[in-house]
GROMACS .gro file of C-alpha atoms in nm:
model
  134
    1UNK     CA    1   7.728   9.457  19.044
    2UNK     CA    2   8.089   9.562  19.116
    3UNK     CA    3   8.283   9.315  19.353
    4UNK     CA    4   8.500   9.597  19.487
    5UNK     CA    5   8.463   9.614  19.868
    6UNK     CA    6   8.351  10.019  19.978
    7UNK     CA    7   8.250  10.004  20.359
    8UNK     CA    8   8.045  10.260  20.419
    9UNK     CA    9   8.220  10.419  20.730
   10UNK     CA   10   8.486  10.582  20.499
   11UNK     CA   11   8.536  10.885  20.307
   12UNK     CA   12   8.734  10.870  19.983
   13UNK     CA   13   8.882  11.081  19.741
   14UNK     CA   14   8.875  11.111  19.324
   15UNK     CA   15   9.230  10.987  19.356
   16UNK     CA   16   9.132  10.642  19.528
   17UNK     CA   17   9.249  10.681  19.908
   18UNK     CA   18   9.061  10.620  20.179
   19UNK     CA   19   9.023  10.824  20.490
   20UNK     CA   20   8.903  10.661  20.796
   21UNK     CA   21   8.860  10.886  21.094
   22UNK     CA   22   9.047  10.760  21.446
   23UNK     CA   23   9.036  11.045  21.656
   24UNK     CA   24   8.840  11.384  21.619
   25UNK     CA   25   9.162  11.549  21.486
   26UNK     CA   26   9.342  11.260  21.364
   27UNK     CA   27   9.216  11.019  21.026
   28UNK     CA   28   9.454  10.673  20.908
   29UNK     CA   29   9.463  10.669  20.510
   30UNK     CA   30   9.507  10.366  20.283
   31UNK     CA   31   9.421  10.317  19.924
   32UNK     CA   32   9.073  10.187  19.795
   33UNK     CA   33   9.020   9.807  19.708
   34UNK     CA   34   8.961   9.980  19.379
   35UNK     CA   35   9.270  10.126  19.344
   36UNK     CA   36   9.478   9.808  19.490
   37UNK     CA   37   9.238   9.571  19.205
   38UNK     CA   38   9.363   9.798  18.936
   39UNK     CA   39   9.746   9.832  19.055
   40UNK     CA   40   9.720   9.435  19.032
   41UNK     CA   41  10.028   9.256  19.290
   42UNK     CA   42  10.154   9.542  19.484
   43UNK     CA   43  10.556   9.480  19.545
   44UNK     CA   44  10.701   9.807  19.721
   45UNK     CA   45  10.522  10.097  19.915
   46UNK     CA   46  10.710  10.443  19.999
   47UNK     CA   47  10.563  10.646  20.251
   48UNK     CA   48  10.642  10.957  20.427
   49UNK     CA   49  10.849  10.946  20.760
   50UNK     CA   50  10.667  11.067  21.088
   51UNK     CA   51  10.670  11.390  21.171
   52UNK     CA   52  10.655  11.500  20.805
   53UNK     CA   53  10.364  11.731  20.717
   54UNK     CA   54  10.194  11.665  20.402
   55UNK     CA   55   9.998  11.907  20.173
   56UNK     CA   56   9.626  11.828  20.021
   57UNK     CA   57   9.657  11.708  19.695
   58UNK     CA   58  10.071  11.645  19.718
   59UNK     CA   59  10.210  11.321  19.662
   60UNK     CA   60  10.261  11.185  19.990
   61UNK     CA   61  10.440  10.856  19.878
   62UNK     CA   62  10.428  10.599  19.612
   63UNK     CA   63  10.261  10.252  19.574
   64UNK     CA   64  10.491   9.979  19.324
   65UNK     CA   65  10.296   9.701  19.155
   66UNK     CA   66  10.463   9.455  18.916
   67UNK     CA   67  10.214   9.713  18.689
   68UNK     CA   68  10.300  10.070  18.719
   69UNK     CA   69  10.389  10.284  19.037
   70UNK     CA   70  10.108  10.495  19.142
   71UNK     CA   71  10.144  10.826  19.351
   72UNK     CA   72   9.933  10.844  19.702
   73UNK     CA   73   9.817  11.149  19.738
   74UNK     CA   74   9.733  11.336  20.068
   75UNK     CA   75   9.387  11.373  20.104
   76UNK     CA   76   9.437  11.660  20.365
   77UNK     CA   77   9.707  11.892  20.446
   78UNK     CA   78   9.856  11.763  20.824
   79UNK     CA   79  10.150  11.635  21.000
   80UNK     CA   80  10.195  11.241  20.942
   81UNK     CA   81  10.213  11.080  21.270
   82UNK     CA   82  10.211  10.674  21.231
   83UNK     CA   83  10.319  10.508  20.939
   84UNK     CA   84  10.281  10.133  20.852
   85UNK     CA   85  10.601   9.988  20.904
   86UNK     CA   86  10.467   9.641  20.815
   87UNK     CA   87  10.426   9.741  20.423
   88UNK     CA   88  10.813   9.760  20.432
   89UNK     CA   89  10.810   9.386  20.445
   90UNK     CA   90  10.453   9.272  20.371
   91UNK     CA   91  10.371   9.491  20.109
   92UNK     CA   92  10.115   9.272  19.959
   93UNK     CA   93   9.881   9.344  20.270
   94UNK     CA   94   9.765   9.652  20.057
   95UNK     CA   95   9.665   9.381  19.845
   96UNK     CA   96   9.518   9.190  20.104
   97UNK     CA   97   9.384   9.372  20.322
   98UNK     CA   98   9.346   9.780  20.167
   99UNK     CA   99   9.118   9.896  20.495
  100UNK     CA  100   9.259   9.700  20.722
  101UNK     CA  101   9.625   9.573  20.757
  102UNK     CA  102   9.693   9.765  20.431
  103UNK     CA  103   9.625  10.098  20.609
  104UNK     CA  104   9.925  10.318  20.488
  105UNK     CA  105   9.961  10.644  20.727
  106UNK     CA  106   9.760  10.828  20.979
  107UNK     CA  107   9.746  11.202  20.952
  108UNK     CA  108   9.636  11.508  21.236
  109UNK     CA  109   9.522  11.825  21.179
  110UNK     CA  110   9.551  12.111  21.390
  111UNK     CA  111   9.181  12.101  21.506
  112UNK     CA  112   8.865  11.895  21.472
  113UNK     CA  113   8.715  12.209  21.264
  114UNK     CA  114   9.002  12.167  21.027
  115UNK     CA  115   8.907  11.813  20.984
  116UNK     CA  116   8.541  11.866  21.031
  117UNK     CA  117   8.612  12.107  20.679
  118UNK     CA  118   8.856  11.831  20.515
  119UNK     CA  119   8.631  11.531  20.527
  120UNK     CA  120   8.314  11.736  20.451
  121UNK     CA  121   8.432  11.779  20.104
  122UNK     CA  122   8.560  11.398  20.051
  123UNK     CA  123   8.351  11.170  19.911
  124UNK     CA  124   8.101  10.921  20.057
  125UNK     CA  125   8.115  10.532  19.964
  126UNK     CA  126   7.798  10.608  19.690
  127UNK     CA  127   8.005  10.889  19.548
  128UNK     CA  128   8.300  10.720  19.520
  129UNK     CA  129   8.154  10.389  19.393
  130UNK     CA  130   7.978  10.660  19.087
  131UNK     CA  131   8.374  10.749  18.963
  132UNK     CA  132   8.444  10.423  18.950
  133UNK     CA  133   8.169  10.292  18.738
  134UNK     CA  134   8.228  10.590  18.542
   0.00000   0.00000   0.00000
């Protein structure tokens, strides 16, 4: 059995964020414990700046590890409207803490239909846990 945390509250996508809904028209996105395990010590996270709309499927911003550097993708097309300003000084609380203090950006869509659609075609924790076993 895998040791990679999933809570099953989230939705997720094939490209390892996580989507966490805050609001009926507004979600906070982070990468998976998955993703974070296989980046290994993240060092450097760059994110979008509020106000900047984002594009389903676009690179939204970049996570560094002394590994690789890994795109983050947006797992919806809306307008960014928080960012976590702590990652520009902590940014091992991806490591850490990947649904909680690790949280990257939080995203809002137009209308609670819009994200009604988006997250209906996301994936659920089983779903993502089968990719990753894959």
């Amino acid at each position: 059995m895998s040791e990679i945390e999933l809570p099953a509250d989230l939705f997720y996508t094939p490209e390892h964020e996580w989507v966490q809904r805050v609001s009926p028209s507004t979600v906070r996105v982070g990468i998976t414990d998955y993703a974070q395990a296989q980046l290994g010590d993240v060092v450097f996270v760059q994110l979008p700046s509020v106000g900047e709309e984002v594009t389903a499927g676009s690179s939204m911003g970049e996570v560094e590890s002394t590994k690789s550097v890994s795109d983050v993708f947006a797992p919806l097309t809306a307008k960014v409207i928080a960012v976590n300003e702590v990652l520009e000084a902590d940014p091992e609380k991806v490591n850490s803490g990947p649904y909680t203090d690790g949280w990257l950006v939080e995203l809002e869509v137009s209308s609670v239909e819009v994200l009604d659609a988006a997250v209906s075609e996301m994936l659920d924790a089983d779903g993502y846990a089968a990719i990753t076993t894959e």
